[in-house]
GROMACS .gro file of C-alpha atoms in nm:
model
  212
    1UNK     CA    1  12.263  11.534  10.436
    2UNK     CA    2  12.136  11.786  10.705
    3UNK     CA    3  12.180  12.058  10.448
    4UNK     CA    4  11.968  11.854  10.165
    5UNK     CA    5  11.709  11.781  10.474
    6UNK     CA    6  11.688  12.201  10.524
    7UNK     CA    7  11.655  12.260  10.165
    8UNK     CA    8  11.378  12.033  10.109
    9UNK     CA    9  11.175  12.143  10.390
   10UNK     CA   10  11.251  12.523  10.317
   11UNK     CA   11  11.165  12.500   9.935
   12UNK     CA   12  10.818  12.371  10.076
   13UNK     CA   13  10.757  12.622  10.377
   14UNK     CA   14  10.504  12.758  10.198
   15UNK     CA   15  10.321  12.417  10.184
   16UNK     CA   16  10.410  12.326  10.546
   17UNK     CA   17  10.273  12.670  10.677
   18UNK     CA   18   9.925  12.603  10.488
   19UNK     CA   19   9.929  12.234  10.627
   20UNK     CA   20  10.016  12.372  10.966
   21UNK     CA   21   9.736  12.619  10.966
   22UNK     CA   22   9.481  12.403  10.824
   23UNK     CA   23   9.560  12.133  11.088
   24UNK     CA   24   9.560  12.429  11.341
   25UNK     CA   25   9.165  12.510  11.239
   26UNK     CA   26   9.039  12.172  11.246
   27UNK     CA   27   9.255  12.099  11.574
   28UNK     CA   28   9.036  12.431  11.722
   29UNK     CA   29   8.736  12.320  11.562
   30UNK     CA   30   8.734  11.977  11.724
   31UNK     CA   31   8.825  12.124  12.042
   32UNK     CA   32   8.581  12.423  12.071
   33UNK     CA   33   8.283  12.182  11.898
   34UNK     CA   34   8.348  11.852  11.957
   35UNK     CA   35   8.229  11.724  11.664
   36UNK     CA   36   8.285  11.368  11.546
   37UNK     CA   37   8.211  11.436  11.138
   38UNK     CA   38   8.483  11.706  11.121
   39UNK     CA   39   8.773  11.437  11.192
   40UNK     CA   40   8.715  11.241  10.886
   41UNK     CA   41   8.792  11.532  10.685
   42UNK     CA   42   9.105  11.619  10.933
   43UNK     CA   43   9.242  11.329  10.889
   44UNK     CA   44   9.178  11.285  10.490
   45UNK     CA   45   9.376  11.648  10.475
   46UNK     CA   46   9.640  11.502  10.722
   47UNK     CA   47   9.682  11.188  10.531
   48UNK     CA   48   9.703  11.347  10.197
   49UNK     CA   49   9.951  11.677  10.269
   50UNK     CA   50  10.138  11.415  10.481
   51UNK     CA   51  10.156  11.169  10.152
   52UNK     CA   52  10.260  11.476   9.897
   53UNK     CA   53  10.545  11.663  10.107
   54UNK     CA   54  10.847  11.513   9.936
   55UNK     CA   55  10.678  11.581   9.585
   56UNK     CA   56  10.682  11.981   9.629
   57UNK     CA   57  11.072  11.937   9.638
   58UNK     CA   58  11.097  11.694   9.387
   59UNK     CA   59  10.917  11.974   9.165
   60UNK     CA   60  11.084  12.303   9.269
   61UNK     CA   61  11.382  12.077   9.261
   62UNK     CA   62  11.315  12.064   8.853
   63UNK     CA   63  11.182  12.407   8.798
   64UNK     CA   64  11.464  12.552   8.966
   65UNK     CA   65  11.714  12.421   8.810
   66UNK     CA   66  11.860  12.258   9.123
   67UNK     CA   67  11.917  11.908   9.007
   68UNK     CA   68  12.185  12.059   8.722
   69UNK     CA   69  12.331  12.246   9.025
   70UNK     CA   70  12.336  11.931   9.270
   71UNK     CA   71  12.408  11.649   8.990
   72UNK     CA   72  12.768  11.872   8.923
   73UNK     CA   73  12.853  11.919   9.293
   74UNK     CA   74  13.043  11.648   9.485
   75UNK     CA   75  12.699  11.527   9.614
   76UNK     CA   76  12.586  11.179   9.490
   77UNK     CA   77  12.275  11.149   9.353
   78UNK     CA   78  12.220  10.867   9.596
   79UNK     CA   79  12.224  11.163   9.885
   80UNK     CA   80  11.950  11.342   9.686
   81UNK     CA   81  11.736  11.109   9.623
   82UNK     CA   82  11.792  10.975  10.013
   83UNK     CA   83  11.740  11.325  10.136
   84UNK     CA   84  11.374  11.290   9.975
   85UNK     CA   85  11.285  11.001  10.170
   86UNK     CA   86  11.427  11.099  10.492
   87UNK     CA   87  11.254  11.429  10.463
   88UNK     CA   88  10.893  11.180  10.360
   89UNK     CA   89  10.924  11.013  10.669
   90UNK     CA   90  10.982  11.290  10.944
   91UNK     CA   91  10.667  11.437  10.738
   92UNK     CA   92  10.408  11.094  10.812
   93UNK     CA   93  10.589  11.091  11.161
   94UNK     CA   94  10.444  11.460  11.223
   95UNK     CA   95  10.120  11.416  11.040
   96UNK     CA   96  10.032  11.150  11.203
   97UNK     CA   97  10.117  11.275  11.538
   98UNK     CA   98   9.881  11.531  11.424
   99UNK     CA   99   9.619  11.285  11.356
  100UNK     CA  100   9.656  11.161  11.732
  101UNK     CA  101   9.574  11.511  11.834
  102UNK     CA  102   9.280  11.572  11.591
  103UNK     CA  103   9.145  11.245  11.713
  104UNK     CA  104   9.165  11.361  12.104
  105UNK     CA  105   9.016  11.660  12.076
  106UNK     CA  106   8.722  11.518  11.931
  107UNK     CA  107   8.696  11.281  12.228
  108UNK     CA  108   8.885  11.005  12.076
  109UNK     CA  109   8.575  10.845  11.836
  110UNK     CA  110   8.903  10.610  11.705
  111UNK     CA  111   9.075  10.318  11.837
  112UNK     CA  112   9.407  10.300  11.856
  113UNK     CA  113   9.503  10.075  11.685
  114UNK     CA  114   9.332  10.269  11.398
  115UNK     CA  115   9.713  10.492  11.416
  116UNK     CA  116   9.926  10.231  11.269
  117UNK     CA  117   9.715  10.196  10.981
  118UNK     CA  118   9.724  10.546  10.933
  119UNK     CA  119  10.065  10.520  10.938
  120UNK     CA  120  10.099  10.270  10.706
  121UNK     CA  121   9.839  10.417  10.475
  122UNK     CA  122  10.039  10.764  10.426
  123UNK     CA  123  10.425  10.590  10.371
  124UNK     CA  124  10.223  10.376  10.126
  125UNK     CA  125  10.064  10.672   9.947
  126UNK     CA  126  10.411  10.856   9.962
  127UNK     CA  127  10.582  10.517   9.829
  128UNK     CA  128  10.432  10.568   9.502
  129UNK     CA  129  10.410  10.951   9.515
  130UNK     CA  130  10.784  10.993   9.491
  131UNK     CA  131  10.874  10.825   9.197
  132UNK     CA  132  10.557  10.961   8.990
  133UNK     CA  133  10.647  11.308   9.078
  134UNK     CA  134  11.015  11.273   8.963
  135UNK     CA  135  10.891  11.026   8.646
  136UNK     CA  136  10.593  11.186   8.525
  137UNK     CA  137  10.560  11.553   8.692
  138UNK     CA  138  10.370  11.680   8.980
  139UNK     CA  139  10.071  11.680   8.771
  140UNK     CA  140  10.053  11.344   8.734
  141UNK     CA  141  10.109  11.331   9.127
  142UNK     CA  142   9.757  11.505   9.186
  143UNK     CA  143   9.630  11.250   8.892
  144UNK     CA  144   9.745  10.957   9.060
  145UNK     CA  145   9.633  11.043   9.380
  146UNK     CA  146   9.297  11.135   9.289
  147UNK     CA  147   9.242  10.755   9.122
  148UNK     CA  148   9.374  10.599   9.420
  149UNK     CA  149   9.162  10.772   9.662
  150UNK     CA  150   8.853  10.806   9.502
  151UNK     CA  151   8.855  10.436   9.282
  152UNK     CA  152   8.861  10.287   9.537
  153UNK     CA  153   8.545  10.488   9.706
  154UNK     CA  154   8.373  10.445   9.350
  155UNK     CA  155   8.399  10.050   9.352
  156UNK     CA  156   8.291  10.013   9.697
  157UNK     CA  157   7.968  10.255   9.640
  158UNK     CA  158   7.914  10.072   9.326
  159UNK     CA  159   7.913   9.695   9.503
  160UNK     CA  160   7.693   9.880   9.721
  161UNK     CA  161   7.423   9.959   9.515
  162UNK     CA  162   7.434   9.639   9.350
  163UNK     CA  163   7.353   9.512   9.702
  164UNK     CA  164   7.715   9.305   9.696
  165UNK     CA  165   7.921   9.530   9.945
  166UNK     CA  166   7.643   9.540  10.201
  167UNK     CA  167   7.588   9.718  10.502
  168UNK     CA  168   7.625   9.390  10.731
  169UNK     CA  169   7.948   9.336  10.493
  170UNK     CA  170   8.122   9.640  10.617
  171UNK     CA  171   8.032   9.584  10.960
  172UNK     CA  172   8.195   9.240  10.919
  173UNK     CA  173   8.502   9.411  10.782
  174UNK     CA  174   8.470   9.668  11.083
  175UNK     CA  175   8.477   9.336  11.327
  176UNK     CA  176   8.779   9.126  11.120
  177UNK     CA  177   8.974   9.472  11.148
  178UNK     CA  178   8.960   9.479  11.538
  179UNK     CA  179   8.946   9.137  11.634
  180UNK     CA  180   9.247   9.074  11.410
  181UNK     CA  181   9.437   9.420  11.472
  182UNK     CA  182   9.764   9.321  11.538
  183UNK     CA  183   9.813   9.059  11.308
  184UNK     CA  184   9.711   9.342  11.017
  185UNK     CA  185   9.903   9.627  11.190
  186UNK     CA  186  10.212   9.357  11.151
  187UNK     CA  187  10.184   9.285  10.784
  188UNK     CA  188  10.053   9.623  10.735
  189UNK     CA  189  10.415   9.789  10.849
  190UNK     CA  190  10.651   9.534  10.667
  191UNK     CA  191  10.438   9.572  10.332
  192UNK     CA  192  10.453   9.935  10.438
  193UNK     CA  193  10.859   9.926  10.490
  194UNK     CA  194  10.908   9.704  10.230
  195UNK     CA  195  10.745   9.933   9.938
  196UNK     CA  196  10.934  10.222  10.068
  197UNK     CA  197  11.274  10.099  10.027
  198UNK     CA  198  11.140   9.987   9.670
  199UNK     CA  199  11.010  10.267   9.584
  200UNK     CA  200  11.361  10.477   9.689
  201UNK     CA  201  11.549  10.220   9.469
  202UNK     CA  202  11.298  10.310   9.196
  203UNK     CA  203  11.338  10.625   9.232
  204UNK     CA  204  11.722  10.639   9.263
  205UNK     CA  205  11.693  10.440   8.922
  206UNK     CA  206  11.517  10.695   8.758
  207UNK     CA  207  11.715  10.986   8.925
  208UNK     CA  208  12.056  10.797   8.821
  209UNK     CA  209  11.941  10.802   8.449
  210UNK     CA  210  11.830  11.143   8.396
  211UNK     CA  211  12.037  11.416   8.252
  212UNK     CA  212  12.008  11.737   8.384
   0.00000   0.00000   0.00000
């Protein structure tokens, strides 16, 4: 398993470096400026590299040729598709430590309770990431992302401007969020848990059925 683990995060050092320095230049930036707008995009770039780690292996995984390599060794397929998970979650652990960071250096504008849902956000993201990328290509990975971060942005604007998702309406949903924070950080982390280990049984389906 430990030599799946190094695999997966050397095919995607190249992608780790670029995540590393980008966090790097926002981390300076928020530290030398102080600025509170720049975390939102920190954190949207933390959130999202955090979300897609697993998928560069999946991919390199397929171009390569690997999985005809690994599917004819004495490794299961269960191991593979196990080391991909493993791998997802040491990569939200770390990006969301880096979020912590990011979010001190800019004087802490966040609560904290705002880091669970972060949390929970990214393995939920990654949860459906996984088994797209190995179903339907990394492509499909970017596609799939894209809908489900910027539908959602597109409804709310639109209930907006019809004057149904008003500005006393967020505020509202600002004041259920921290007056009922841990009952949501709660469900938050078993819906969380509970879609990852469905989406690694998915995914194990899907790997279990292809022929390489």
């Amino acid at each position: 398993m430990l030599g799946l683990l190094y695999k997966d995060f050397y095919t995607a050092k190249k992608e780790l470096m670029l995540t590393g320095f980008m966090a790097l230049v926002f981390l300076l930036y928020n530290l030398v400026i102080g600025q509170k707008e720049m975390l939102g995009p920190s954190i949207g770039v933390l959130v999202s590299v955090g979300s897609m780690v697993p998928t560069y292996s999946i991919h390199y995984d397929k171009v390569n040729g690997w999985n005809k390599f690994v599917c004819a060794s004495p490794i299961s397929r269960t191991q593979v598709v196990l080391s991909k998970y493993i791998s997802g979650m040491f990569s939200v652990v770390l990006m969301n430590l880096l979020i912590v960071v990011n979010n001190w250096a800019a004087g802490s504008p966040l609560p904290v309770w705002s880091y669970p849902l972060f949390l929970c956000l990214t393995w939920f993201i990654q949860a459906v990431m996984i088994p797209v990328c190995l179903k339907l290509g990394q492509n499909m990975v970017v596609v799939v992302f894209m809908l489900m971060v910027f539908l959602p942005i597109a409804i709310l604007f639109g209930l907006n401007r019809l004057g149904i998702w008003t500005d006393a309406g967020i505020q509202s949903a600002f004041d259920f969020l921290q007056q009922n924070t841990m009952v949501l950080v709660t469900v938050g982390s078993i819906v969380a848990v509970a879609l990852y280990i469905l989406s690694f049984f998915l995914t194990l389906y899907f790997y279990k059925k292809m022929d390489f």
